[in-house]
XYZ file of N, CA and C in Angstrom:
381
model
N 54.237 70.814 -20.520
C 55.142 69.649 -19.761
C 54.800 68.157 -20.749
N 55.645 67.562 -21.118
C 55.920 66.200 -21.385
C 55.867 65.359 -20.470
N 54.995 64.393 -20.173
C 55.092 63.333 -19.197
C 55.045 62.299 -19.965
N 55.929 61.117 -19.792
C 55.808 59.960 -20.243
C 56.119 58.883 -19.123
N 55.392 57.559 -18.893
C 55.255 56.746 -17.977
C 55.687 55.384 -18.632
N 56.160 54.450 -17.691
C 55.813 53.036 -17.900
C 55.796 52.391 -16.377
N 54.991 51.252 -16.394
C 55.148 50.489 -15.159
C 55.182 49.064 -15.494
N 56.348 48.550 -15.161
C 56.764 47.014 -15.489
C 57.986 46.602 -14.563
N 57.733 45.218 -14.413
C 59.062 44.839 -13.886
C 60.418 45.140 -14.707
N 61.275 45.457 -14.127
C 62.356 46.145 -14.800
C 63.789 45.114 -14.950
N 64.174 44.611 -16.249
C 65.142 43.879 -16.381
C 66.448 44.089 -15.726
N 66.922 43.242 -14.740
C 68.148 43.368 -14.121
C 67.910 44.733 -13.177
N 66.951 44.993 -12.926
C 66.770 46.234 -11.758
C 67.253 47.514 -12.042
N 67.680 47.737 -13.107
C 68.282 49.081 -13.542
C 67.780 49.810 -14.860
N 67.454 51.246 -14.693
C 67.071 51.828 -15.829
C 68.074 52.964 -15.891
N 68.228 53.508 -17.196
C 69.053 54.103 -17.777
C 68.483 55.410 -18.565
N 69.166 56.413 -18.461
C 68.831 57.761 -19.256
C 69.877 58.248 -20.091
N 69.766 58.462 -21.223
C 71.111 58.935 -21.907
C 70.444 59.378 -23.348
N 71.477 60.018 -24.177
C 71.311 60.324 -25.563
C 71.426 59.076 -26.396
N 70.452 58.192 -26.964
C 70.936 57.127 -27.592
C 71.812 57.065 -28.837
N 71.895 58.046 -29.391
C 72.882 58.298 -30.564
C 74.207 58.971 -30.431
N 74.663 59.061 -29.017
C 75.644 59.830 -28.792
C 76.964 58.859 -28.791
N 77.837 59.407 -29.516
C 79.045 58.143 -30.193
C 79.747 58.117 -28.688
N 79.739 59.107 -27.851
C 80.851 59.106 -26.830
C 79.811 58.164 -25.302
N 78.820 57.885 -25.778
C 78.216 57.037 -24.718
C 78.745 56.172 -24.098
N 78.930 56.152 -22.614
C 79.351 55.115 -21.611
C 78.413 54.915 -20.404
N 78.141 53.525 -20.381
C 77.112 53.118 -19.414
C 78.204 52.906 -17.980
N 77.779 53.939 -16.754
C 78.749 53.646 -15.863
C 78.484 52.276 -15.310
N 79.800 52.008 -14.561
C 79.835 50.641 -14.321
C 78.898 50.850 -12.799
N 78.162 49.708 -12.653
C 77.243 49.740 -11.445
C 78.014 49.227 -10.280
N 78.222 49.725 -9.407
C 78.845 49.291 -8.196
C 78.100 48.553 -6.919
N 76.544 49.251 -6.893
C 75.564 48.969 -6.219
C 75.688 49.332 -4.839
N 76.592 50.358 -4.718
C 76.480 50.975 -3.253
C 75.928 52.204 -2.844
N 74.834 52.331 -3.923
C 73.966 53.378 -3.830
C 72.659 53.420 -4.943
N 72.044 54.374 -4.762
C 70.894 54.357 -5.632
C 70.810 54.589 -6.890
N 72.311 55.221 -7.445
C 72.510 55.656 -9.025
C 73.781 55.466 -9.086
N 74.123 55.447 -10.212
C 75.455 55.659 -10.841
C 75.480 56.851 -12.161
N 76.572 57.520 -12.083
C 76.191 58.514 -13.381
C 77.773 59.052 -13.682
N 77.715 59.355 -15.255
C 78.796 60.024 -15.645
C 78.186 61.144 -16.422
N 78.922 61.664 -17.363
C 78.505 62.929 -18.363
C 77.751 62.464 -19.318
N 77.426 60.991 -19.602
C 76.560 60.974 -20.601
C 75.302 59.820 -20.122
N 75.478 59.327 -19.270
C 74.505 58.319 -18.912
C 74.108 58.490 -16.962
N 72.856 58.283 -16.483
C 72.610 58.320 -15.468
C 72.014 56.662 -15.353
N 72.317 55.878 -14.511
C 71.676 54.577 -14.117
C 71.148 54.673 -12.770
N 69.836 53.946 -12.399
C 69.049 54.044 -11.391
C 68.732 52.915 -11.195
N 69.018 52.409 -9.872
C 68.551 51.067 -9.408
C 66.951 51.155 -9.095
N 66.307 49.694 -9.374
C 64.836 49.836 -9.008
C 64.630 48.750 -8.267
N 63.265 48.288 -8.029
C 62.632 47.129 -7.509
C 63.254 46.266 -8.295
N 63.778 45.037 -7.668
C 64.042 43.688 -8.264
C 62.725 43.181 -9.160
N 63.271 42.643 -10.413
C 61.994 42.525 -11.391
C 61.278 41.123 -10.934
N 61.806 40.680 -9.735
C 61.083 39.168 -9.563
C 60.081 39.835 -8.059
N 60.244 40.988 -7.789
C 59.403 41.564 -6.819
C 58.055 42.226 -7.368
N 58.254 42.694 -8.577
C 57.224 43.421 -9.274
C 57.723 44.438 -10.048
N 56.604 45.331 -10.205
C 56.890 46.370 -11.133
C 57.238 47.654 -10.506
N 58.031 48.285 -11.345
C 58.478 49.744 -11.355
C 57.797 50.795 -12.103
N 57.583 51.893 -11.367
C 56.962 52.909 -12.362
C 58.187 54.057 -12.565
N 58.363 53.976 -14.081
C 59.138 55.278 -14.374
C 58.809 56.233 -15.317
N 59.183 57.158 -15.111
C 58.460 58.695 -15.431
C 59.557 59.716 -16.040
N 59.561 60.319 -17.098
C 60.061 61.102 -17.860
C 59.455 62.287 -17.985
N 59.899 63.396 -17.220
C 59.182 64.817 -17.351
C 59.985 65.614 -18.051
N 59.548 66.594 -19.140
C 60.250 67.544 -19.743
C 59.282 68.677 -20.222
N 59.872 69.762 -19.788
C 60.697 70.595 -19.148
C 60.369 70.247 -17.567
N 61.171 69.951 -16.574
C 60.897 69.947 -15.152
C 61.525 70.864 -14.533
N 61.176 71.522 -13.885
C 61.830 72.584 -13.101
C 61.916 72.573 -11.530
N 60.889 72.017 -11.166
C 60.527 71.695 -9.613
C 60.202 70.288 -9.081
N 60.426 70.147 -7.881
C 59.833 68.647 -7.162
C 58.673 68.373 -7.937
N 58.554 67.121 -8.531
C 57.166 66.748 -9.276
C 56.452 65.918 -8.387
N 56.520 65.774 -7.282
C 55.735 64.902 -6.689
C 56.275 64.815 -4.948
N 55.034 65.142 -4.254
C 55.297 65.156 -2.609
C 55.643 63.918 -2.424
N 56.595 63.706 -1.318
C 57.318 62.645 -0.759
C 58.535 61.884 -1.498
N 58.634 62.438 -2.690
C 59.609 61.925 -3.595
C 61.113 62.324 -3.021
N 62.292 61.515 -3.236
C 63.505 61.701 -2.710
C 64.261 62.127 -3.641
N 64.933 63.329 -3.735
C 65.925 63.912 -4.742
C 67.308 62.941 -4.464
N 67.777 61.948 -5.415
C 69.025 61.442 -5.153
C 70.178 61.698 -6.162
N 69.895 62.459 -7.424
C 70.742 62.929 -8.358
C 70.312 64.405 -8.915
N 71.172 64.945 -8.818
C 71.068 66.278 -9.581
C 72.528 66.600 -10.425
N 72.390 66.634 -11.957
C 73.544 66.777 -12.617
C 73.119 67.100 -14.027
N 74.227 66.945 -14.906
C 73.557 67.148 -16.786
C 74.405 65.769 -17.102
N 73.761 65.787 -18.440
C 74.224 64.681 -19.255
C 74.404 65.167 -20.682
N 75.363 64.773 -21.437
C 75.708 65.165 -22.907
C 74.698 64.714 -23.642
N 73.874 65.710 -24.503
C 72.754 65.337 -25.449
C 72.894 65.986 -26.566
N 74.223 65.355 -27.435
C 74.783 65.983 -28.591
C 73.311 66.012 -29.848
N 72.606 65.178 -30.162
C 71.646 65.305 -30.817
C 70.191 65.482 -30.391
N 70.202 66.112 -29.062
C 69.051 66.837 -28.418
C 67.968 65.529 -28.525
N 68.374 64.484 -28.008
C 67.374 63.424 -27.547
C 67.808 62.649 -26.443
N 66.771 62.626 -25.617
C 67.243 61.942 -24.076
C 65.975 60.600 -24.318
N 66.685 59.528 -24.018
C 65.771 58.314 -23.703
C 65.998 57.465 -22.571
N 64.780 56.663 -22.182
C 64.852 56.020 -20.985
C 65.096 54.540 -21.465
N 65.635 53.776 -20.835
C 65.922 52.310 -21.424
C 65.902 51.211 -20.015
N 65.570 50.178 -20.591
C 66.171 49.209 -19.656
C 67.249 48.270 -20.427
N 67.813 47.424 -19.708
C 68.686 46.639 -20.306
C 68.231 45.699 -21.460
N 67.002 45.440 -21.779
C 66.443 44.756 -22.602
C 65.585 45.338 -23.928
N 65.516 46.733 -23.733
C 64.587 47.367 -24.702
C 65.235 48.693 -24.904
N 64.966 48.953 -26.303
C 65.758 50.414 -26.579
C 64.492 51.273 -26.722
N 64.810 52.304 -26.249
C 63.842 53.757 -26.493
C 62.436 53.573 -25.666
N 62.482 53.062 -24.537
C 61.381 53.143 -23.752
C 60.511 54.307 -23.725
N 61.349 55.342 -23.480
C 60.477 56.577 -23.832
C 61.662 57.413 -24.280
N 61.389 58.388 -25.071
C 62.447 59.250 -26.154
C 61.683 60.694 -26.151
N 62.667 61.293 -25.825
C 61.844 63.110 -25.793
C 63.013 63.774 -26.496
N 62.801 65.025 -27.439
C 63.524 65.795 -27.975
C 63.723 67.005 -26.924
N 64.782 67.263 -26.678
C 65.435 68.581 -26.024
C 65.987 69.651 -26.712
N 66.114 70.547 -26.053
C 66.505 71.986 -26.822
C 67.910 72.033 -26.817
N 68.984 71.661 -26.104
C 69.852 71.876 -26.048
C 70.892 70.593 -26.142
N 72.173 70.866 -26.344
C 73.359 69.567 -26.346
C 73.852 69.221 -24.761
N 73.325 70.050 -23.626
C 73.652 69.545 -22.654
C 72.279 69.499 -21.681
N 71.873 68.585 -21.238
C 70.454 68.814 -20.530
C 70.519 68.411 -19.191
N 70.225 69.206 -18.367
C 70.089 69.114 -16.847
C 69.143 68.020 -16.451
N 69.562 67.216 -15.400
C 68.899 65.980 -15.025
C 68.705 66.122 -13.526
N 67.448 65.654 -13.184
C 67.187 65.370 -11.654
C 66.285 64.170 -11.630
N 66.789 63.526 -10.763
C 66.252 61.902 -10.144
C 65.474 61.967 -9.040
N 64.458 61.596 -8.963
C 63.647 61.277 -7.788
C 63.464 59.947 -7.574
N 63.206 59.464 -6.275
C 62.581 57.719 -5.979
C 61.883 58.004 -4.631
N 61.127 57.001 -4.457
C 60.220 56.849 -3.476
C 61.003 56.400 -2.368
N 61.795 55.584 -2.542
C 62.826 55.043 -1.382
C 64.097 54.962 -1.920
N 65.043 55.119 -1.219
C 66.504 55.061 -1.822
C 66.978 53.697 -2.228
N 66.405 52.717 -1.750
C 66.861 51.169 -1.885
C 65.693 50.473 -2.629
N 65.522 49.708 -3.872
C 64.740 49.278 -4.494
C 63.413 49.988 -4.821
N 63.552 51.185 -5.372
C 62.351 51.892 -5.347
C 61.373 51.595 -6.318
N 60.202 51.612 -6.030
C 58.704 51.467 -6.870
C 58.676 52.377 -7.825
N 59.124 53.649 -7.807
C 58.958 54.505 -8.589
C 60.323 55.311 -8.796
N 60.358 55.888 -9.941
C 61.504 56.645 -10.298
C 61.073 57.811 -11.411
N 61.391 59.136 -11.071
C 61.021 60.030 -11.867
C 62.735 60.543 -12.392
N 62.451 60.767 -13.942
C 63.791 61.443 -14.281
C 63.138 62.802 -15.119
N 63.460 64.010 -14.248
C 63.245 65.384 -14.706
C 64.340 66.276 -15.564
N 64.193 66.539 -16.548
C 64.893 67.173 -17.584
C 64.600 68.814 -17.601
N 65.443 69.343 -17.798
C 65.621 70.952 -18.194
C 66.558 71.266 -19.172
N 66.687 72.539 -19.689
C 67.765 73.017 -20.606
C 68.708 73.929 -19.779
């Protein structure tokens, strides 16, 4: 299993998971009424406010089960990955973490340590 991790204050308090070269990519509108927003091309997850400190963001592939005790599953779905790449990004940086996947549709699960302003976010991918 590949495991990538960053820990830093997250610009604008949102991280994004998507295929960076997907021509159909649309970032879902952030409504702020829940811990995430998603569509068929992207999952956006709110994080701890950048002025309050760092958030740990992890990307696991392949990931077929709950990766860490005490984490809360907030999203289970799939995103289009037409060129078989998935990236975690902030609003300021490109390709914070990039992984090659095996299929053009990747199953995604997202866990957080708490539903509002999480300090830890885990993106788990499977084919």
